[in-house]
JSON list of C-alpha atoms in Angstrom, two decimals:
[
{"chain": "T", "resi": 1, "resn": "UNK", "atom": "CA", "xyz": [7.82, -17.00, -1.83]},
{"chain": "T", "resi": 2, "resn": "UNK", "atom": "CA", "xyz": [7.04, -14.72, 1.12]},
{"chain": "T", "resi": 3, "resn": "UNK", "atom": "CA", "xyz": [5.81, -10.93, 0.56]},
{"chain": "T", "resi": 4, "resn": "UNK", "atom": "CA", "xyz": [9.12, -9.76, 1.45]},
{"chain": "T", "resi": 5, "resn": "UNK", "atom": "CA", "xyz": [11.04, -11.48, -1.39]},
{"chain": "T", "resi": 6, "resn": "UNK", "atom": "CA", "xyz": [8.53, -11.33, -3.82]},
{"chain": "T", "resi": 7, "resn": "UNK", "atom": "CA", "xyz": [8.70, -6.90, -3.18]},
{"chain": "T", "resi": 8, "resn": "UNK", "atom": "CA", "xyz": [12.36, -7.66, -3.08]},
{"chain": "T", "resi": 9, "resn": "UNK", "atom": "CA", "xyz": [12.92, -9.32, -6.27]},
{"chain": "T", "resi": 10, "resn": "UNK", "atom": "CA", "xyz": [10.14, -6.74, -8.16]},
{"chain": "T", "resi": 11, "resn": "UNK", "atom": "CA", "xyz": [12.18, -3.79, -6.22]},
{"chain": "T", "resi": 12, "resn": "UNK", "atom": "CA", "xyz": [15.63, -5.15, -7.09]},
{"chain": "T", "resi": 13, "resn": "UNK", "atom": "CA", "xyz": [16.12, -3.61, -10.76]},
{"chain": "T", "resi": 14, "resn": "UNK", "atom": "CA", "xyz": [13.83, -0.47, -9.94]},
{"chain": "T", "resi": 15, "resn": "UNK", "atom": "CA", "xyz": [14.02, 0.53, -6.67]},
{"chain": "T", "resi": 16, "resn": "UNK", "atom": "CA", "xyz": [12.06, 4.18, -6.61]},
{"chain": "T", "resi": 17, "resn": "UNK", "atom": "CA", "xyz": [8.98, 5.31, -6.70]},
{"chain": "T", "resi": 18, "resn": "UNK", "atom": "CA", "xyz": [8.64, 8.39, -8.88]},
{"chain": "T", "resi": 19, "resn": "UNK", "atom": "CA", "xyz": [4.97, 10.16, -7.95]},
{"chain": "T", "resi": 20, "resn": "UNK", "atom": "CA", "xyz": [4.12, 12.99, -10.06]},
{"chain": "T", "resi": 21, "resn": "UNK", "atom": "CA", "xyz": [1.46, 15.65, -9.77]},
{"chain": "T", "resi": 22, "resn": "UNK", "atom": "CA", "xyz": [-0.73, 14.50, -12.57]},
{"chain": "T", "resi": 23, "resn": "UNK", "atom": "CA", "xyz": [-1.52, 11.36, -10.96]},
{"chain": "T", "resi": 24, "resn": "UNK", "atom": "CA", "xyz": [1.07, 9.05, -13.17]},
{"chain": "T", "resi": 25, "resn": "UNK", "atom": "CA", "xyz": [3.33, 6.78, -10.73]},
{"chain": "T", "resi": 26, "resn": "UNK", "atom": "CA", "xyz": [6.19, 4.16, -11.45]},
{"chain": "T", "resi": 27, "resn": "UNK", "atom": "CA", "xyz": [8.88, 2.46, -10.45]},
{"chain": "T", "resi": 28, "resn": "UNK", "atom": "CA", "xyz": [12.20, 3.50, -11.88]},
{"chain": "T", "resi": 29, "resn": "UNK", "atom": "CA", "xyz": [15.73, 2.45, -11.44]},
{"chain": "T", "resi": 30, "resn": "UNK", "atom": "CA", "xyz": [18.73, 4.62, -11.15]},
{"chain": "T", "resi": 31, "resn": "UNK", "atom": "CA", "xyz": [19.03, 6.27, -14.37]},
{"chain": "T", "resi": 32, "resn": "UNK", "atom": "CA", "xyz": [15.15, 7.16, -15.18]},
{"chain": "T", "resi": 33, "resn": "UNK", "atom": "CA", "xyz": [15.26, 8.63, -11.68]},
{"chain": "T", "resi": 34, "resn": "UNK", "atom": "CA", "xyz": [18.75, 11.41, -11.79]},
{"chain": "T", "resi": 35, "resn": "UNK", "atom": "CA", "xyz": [17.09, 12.47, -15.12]},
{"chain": "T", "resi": 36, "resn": "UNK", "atom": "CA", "xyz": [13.60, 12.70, -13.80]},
{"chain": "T", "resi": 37, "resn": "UNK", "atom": "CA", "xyz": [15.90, 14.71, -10.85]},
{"chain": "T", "resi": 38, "resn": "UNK", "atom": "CA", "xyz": [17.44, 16.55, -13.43]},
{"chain": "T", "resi": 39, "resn": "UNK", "atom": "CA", "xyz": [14.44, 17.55, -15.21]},
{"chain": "T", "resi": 40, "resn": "UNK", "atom": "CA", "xyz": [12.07, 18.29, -12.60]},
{"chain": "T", "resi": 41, "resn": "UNK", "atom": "CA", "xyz": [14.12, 22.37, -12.33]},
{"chain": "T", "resi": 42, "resn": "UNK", "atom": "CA", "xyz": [12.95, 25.03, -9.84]},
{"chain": "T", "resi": 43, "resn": "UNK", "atom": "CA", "xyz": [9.68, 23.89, -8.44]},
{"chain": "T", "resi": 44, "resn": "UNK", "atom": "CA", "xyz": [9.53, 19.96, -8.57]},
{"chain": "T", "resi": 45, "resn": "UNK", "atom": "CA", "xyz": [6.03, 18.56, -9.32]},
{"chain": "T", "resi": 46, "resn": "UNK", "atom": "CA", "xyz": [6.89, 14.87, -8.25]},
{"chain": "T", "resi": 47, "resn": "UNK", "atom": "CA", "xyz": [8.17, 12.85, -5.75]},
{"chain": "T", "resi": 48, "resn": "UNK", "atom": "CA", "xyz": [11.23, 10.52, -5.79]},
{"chain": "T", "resi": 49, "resn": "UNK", "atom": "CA", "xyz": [11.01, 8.09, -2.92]},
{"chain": "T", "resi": 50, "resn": "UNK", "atom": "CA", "xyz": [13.42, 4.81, -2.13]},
{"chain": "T", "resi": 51, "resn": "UNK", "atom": "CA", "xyz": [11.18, 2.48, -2.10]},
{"chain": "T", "resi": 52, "resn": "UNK", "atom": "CA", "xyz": [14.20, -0.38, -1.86]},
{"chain": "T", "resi": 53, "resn": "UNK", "atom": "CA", "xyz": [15.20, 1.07, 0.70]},
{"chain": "T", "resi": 54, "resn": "UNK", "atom": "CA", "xyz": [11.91, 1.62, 2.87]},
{"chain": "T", "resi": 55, "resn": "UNK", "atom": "CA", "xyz": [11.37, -2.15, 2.33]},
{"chain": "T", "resi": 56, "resn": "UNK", "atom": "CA", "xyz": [14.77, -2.84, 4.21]},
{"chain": "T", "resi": 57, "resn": "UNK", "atom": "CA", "xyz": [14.18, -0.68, 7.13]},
{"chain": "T", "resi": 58, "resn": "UNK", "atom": "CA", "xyz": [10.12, -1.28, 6.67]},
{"chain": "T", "resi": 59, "resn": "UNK", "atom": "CA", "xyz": [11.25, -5.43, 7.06]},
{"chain": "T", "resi": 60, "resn": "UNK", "atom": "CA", "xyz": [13.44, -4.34, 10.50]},
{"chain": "T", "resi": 61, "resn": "UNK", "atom": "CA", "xyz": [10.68, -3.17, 12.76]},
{"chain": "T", "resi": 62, "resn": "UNK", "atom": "CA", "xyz": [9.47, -4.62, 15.78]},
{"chain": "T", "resi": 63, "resn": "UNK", "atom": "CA", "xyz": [5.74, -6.59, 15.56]},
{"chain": "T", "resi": 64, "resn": "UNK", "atom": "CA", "xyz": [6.42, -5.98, 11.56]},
{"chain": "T", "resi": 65, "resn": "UNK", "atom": "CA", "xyz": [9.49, -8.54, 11.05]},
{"chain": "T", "resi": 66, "resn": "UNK", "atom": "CA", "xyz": [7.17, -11.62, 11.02]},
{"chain": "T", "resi": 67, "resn": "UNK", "atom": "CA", "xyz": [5.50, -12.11, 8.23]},
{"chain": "T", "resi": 68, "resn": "UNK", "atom": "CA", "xyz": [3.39, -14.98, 9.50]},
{"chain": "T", "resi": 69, "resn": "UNK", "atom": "CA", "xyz": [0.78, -12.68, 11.16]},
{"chain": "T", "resi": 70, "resn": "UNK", "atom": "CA", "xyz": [-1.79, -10.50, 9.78]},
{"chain": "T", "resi": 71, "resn": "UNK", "atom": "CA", "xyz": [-3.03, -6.89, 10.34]},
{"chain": "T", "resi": 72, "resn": "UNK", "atom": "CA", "xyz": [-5.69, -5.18, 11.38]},
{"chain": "T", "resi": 73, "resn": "UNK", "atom": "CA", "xyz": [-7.29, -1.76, 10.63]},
{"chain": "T", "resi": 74, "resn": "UNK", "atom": "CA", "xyz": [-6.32, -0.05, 13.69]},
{"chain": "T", "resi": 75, "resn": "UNK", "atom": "CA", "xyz": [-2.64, -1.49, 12.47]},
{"chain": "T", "resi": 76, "resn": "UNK", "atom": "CA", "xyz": [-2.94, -0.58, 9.03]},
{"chain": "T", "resi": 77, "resn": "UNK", "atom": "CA", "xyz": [-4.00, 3.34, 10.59]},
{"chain": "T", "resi": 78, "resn": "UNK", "atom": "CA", "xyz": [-0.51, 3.75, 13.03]},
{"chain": "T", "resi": 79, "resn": "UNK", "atom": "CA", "xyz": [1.17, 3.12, 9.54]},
{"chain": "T", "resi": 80, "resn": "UNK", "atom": "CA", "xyz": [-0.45, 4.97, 7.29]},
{"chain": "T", "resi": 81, "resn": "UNK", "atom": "CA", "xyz": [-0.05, 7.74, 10.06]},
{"chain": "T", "resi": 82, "resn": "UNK", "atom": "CA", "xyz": [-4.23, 8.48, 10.16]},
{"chain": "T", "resi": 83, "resn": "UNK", "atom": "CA", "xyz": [-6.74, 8.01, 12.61]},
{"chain": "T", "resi": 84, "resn": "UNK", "atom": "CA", "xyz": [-8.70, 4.42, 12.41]},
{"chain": "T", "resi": 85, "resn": "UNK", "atom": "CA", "xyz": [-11.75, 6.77, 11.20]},
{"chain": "T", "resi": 86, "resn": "UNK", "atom": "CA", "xyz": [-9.67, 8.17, 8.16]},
{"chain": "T", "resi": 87, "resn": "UNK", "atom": "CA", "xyz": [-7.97, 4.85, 7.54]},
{"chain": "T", "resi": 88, "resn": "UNK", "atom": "CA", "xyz": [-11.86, 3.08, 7.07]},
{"chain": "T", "resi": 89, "resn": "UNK", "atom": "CA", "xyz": [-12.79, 5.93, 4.96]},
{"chain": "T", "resi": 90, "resn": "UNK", "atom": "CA", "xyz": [-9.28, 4.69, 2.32]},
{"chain": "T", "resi": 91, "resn": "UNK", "atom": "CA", "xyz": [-10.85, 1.25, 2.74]},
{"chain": "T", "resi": 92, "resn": "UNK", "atom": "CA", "xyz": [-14.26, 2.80, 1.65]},
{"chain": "T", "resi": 93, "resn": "UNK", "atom": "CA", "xyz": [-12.72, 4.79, -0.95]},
{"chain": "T", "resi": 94, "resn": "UNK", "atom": "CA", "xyz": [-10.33, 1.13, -2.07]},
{"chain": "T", "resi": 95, "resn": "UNK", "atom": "CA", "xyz": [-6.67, 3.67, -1.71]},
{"chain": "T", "resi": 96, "resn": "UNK", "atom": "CA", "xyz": [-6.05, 0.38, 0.01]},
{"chain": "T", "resi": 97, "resn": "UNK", "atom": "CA", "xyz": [-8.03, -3.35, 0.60]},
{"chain": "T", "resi": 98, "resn": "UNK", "atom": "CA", "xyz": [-7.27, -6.20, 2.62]},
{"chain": "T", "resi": 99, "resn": "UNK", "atom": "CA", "xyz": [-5.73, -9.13, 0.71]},
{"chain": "T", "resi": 100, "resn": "UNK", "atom": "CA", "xyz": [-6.05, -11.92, 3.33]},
{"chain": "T", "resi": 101, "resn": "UNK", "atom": "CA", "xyz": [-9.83, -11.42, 4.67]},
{"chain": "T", "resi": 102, "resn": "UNK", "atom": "CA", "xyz": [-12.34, -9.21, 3.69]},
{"chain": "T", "resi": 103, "resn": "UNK", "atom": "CA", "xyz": [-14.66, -6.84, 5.94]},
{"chain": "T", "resi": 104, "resn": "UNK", "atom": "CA", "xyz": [-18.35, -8.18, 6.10]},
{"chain": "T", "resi": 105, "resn": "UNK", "atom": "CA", "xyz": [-21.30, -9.25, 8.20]},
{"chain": "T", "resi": 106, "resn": "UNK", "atom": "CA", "xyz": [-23.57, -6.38, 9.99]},
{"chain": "T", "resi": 107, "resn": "UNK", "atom": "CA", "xyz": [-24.34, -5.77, 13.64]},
{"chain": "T", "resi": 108, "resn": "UNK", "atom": "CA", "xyz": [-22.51, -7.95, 16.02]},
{"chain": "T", "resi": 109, "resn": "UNK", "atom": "CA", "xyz": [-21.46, -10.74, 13.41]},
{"chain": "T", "resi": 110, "resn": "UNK", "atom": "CA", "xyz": [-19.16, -8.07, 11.66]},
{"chain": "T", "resi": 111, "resn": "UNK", "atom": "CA", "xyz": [-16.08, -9.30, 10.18]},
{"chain": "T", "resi": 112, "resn": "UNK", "atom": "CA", "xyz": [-12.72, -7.77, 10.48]},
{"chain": "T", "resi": 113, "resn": "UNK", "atom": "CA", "xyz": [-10.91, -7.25, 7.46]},
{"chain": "T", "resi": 114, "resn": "UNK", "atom": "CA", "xyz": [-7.21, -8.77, 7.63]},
{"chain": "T", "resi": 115, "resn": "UNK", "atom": "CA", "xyz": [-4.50, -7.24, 5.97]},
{"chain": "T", "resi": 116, "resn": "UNK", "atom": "CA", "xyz": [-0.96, -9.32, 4.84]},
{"chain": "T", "resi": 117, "resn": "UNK", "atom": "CA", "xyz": [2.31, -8.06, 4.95]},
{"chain": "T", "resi": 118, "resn": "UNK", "atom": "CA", "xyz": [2.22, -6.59, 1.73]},
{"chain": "T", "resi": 119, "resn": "UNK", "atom": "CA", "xyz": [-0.39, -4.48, 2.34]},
{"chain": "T", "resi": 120, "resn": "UNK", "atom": "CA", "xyz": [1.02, -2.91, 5.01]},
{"chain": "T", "resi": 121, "resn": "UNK", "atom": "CA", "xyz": [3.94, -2.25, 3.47]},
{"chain": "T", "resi": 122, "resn": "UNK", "atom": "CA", "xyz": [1.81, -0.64, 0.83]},
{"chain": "T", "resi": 123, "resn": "UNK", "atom": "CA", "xyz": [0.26, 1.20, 3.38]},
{"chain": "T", "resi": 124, "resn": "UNK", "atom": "CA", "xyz": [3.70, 2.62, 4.58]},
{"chain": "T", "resi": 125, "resn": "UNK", "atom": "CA", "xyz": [4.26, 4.29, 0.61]},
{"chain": "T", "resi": 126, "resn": "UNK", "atom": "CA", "xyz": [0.59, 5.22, 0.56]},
{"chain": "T", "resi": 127, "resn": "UNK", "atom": "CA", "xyz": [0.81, 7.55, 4.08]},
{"chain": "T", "resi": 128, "resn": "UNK", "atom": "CA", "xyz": [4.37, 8.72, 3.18]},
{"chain": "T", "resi": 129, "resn": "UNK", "atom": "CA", "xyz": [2.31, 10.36, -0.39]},
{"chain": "T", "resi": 130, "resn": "UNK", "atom": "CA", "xyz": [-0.39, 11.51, 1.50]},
{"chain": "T", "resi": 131, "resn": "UNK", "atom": "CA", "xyz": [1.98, 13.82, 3.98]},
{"chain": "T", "resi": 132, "resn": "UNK", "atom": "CA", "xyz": [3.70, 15.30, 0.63]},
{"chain": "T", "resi": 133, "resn": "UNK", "atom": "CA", "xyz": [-0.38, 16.41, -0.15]},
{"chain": "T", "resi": 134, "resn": "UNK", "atom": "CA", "xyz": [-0.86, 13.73, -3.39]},
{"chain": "T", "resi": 135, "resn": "UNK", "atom": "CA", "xyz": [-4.50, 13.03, -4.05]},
{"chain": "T", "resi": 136, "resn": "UNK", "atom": "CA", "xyz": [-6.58, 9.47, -3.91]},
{"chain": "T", "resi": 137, "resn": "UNK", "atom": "CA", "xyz": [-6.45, 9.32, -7.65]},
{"chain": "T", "resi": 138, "resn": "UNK", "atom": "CA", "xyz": [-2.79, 8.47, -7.06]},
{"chain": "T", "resi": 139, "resn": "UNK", "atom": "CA", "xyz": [-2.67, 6.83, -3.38]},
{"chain": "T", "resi": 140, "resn": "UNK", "atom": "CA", "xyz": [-4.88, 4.29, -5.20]},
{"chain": "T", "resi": 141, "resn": "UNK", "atom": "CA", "xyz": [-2.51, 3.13, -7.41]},
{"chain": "T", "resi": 142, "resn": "UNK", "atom": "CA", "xyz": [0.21, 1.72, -5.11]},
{"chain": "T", "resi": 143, "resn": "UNK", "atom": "CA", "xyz": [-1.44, -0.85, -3.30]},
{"chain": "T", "resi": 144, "resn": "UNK", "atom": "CA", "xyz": [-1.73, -2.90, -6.92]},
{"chain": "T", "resi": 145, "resn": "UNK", "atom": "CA", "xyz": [2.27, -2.40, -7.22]},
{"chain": "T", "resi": 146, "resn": "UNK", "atom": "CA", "xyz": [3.11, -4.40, -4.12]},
{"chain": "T", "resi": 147, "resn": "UNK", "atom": "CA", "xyz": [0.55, -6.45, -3.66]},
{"chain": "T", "resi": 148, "resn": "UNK", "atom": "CA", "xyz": [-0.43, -9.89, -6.10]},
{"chain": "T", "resi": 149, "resn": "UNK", "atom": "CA", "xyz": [-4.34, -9.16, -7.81]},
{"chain": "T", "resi": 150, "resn": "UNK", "atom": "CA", "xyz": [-4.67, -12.92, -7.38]},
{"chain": "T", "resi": 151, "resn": "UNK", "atom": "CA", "xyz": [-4.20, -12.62, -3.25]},
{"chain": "T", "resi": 152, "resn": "UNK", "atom": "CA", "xyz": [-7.11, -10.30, -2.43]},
{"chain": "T", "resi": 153, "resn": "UNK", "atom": "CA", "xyz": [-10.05, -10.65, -0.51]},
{"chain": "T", "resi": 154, "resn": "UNK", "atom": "CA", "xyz": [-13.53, -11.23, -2.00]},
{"chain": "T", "resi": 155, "resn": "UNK", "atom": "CA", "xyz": [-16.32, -11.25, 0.31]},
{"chain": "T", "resi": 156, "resn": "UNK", "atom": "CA", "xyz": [-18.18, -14.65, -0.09]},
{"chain": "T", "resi": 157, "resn": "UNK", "atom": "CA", "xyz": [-21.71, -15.01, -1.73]},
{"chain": "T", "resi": 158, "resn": "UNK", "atom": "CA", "xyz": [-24.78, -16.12, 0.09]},
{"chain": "T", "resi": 159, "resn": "UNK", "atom": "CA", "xyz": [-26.58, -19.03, -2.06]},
{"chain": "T", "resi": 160, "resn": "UNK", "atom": "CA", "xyz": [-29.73, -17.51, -3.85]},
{"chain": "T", "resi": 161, "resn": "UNK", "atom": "CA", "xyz": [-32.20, -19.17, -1.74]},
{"chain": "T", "resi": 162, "resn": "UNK", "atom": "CA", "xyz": [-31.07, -18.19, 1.55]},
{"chain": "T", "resi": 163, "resn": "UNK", "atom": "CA", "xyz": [-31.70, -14.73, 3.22]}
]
């Protein structure tokens, strides 16, 4: 099942994101979110996005609609909307990880993380929060809503004996 369908099919019976200012986020369908509309009054503290919805449109863009490929950091910055500076520092912080390969080695030998589709559709939600002024405490909690636990990237052990 590709990243598309598997966000799809999690998306398809809650379809928004509901954010709120003290740090809880969820997925909600229809009903939980016109009452979480409802009850929010005068000065809202959270944030209703469509997440179904992004996914469509996210799936339509150009160098995005192939899911084959991987991305980069300097990719996964134009879409979080941050320079490639700010978008290392939410790797350093983990707001967001690469699932397919891992960042390693030091000096010339260094490794470039990869990121999969997933994650940078993950990284679309988390730069969309961070414009509306949410905190890391809550941008690190959507990456593990899109993305499978079983699919990221562990950085491989040297053997003992070798240095």
């Amino acid at each position: 099942m590709s990243d598309y369908e598997r966000i799809r099919e999690k998306l398809r019976g809650k379809p928004f994101l509901i954010a709120d200012a003290d740090g809880s986020v969820r997925l909600a369908n229809e009903a939980s979110t016109l009452r979480a509309m409802h009850e929010r009054g005068e000065f809202p503290s959270a944030l209703i996005l469509n997440v179904g919805e992004a996914l469509r449109r996210f799936a339509r863009l150009r160098g995005v609609e192939q899911e084959d490929h991987d991305f980069t950091l300097r990719d996964i910055s134009l879409i979080l909307g941050v320079s490639y500076l700010v978008a290392w520092q939410y790797v350093d912080k983990k707001i967001i990880e690469p699932s397919i390969r891992p960042f390693g080695g030091s000096g010339s030998g260094d490794v470039e993380g990869r990121f999969s589709w997933a994650d940078a559709f993950a990284a679309g939600a988390i730069g969309t929060l961070r414009r509306y002024g949410f905190g890391s405490d809550v941008l690190r909690k959507i990456q593990p809503m899109f993305c499978e636990p079983r699919k990221r990237a562990t950085r491989r052990r040297e053997p003992a004996g070798r240095s």
